[in-house]
XYZ file of C-alpha atoms in Angstrom:
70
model
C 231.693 -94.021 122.881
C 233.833 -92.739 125.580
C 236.249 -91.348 123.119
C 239.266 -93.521 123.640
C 240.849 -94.995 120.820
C 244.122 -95.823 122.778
C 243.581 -99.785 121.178
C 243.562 -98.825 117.667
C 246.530 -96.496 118.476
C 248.608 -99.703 120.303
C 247.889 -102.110 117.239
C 248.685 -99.836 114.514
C 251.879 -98.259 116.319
C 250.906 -94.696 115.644
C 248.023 -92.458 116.295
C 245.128 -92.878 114.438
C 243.633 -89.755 111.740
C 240.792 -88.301 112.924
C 240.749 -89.655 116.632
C 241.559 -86.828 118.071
C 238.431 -84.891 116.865
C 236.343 -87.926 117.380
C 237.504 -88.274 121.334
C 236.635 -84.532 121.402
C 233.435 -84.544 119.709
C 232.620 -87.905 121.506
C 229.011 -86.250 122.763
C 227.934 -85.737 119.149
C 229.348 -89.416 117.839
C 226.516 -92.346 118.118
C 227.787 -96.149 117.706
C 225.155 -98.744 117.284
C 226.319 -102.668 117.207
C 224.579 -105.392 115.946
C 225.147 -108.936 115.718
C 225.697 -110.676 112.280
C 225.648 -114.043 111.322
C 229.497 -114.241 110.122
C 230.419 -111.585 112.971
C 229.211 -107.895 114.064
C 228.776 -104.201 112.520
C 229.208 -101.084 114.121
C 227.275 -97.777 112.616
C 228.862 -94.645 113.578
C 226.690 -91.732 112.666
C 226.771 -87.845 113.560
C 225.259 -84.781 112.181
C 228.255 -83.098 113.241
C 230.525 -81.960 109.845
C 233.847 -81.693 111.794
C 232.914 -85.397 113.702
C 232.071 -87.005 110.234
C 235.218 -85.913 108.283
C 237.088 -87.256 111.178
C 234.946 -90.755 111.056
C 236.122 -91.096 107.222
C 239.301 -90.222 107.851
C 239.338 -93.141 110.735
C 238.005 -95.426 108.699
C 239.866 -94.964 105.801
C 242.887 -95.620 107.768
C 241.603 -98.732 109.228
C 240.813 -100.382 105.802
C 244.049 -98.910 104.422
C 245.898 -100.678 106.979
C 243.921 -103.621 107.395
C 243.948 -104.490 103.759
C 239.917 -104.227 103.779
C 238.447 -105.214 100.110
C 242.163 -106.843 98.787
């Protein structure tokens, strides 16, 4: 929520897409966490068009590099 995505930037090496906007836009991102049973979710949701085309392009990045779904 504070807009600093200086973590993801360390373990990937590089700076993230779509931080940038997202640490500017920070006031019109929500995050909402919730326990699971096998772990945790986080729901990031905006009404914002410029804030959610950064999200995707975030996320996409993440599960690119993380392998997500393989």
């Amino acid at each position: 929520q504070a807009g600093d995505f200086s973590t993801p930037e360390f373990v990937h090496a590089r700076a993230m897409p779509g931080t940038d906007i997202m640490s500017r836009n920070k006031a019109l991102i929500h995050y909402t966490y919730a326990d699971l049973s096998r772990g945790g979710q986080v729901r990031i949701t905006t009404t914002d068009p410029e804030s959610l085309a950064a999200i995707r392009e975030f996320l996409t990045a993440q599960r690119g590099d993380h392998r997500a779904g393989h």
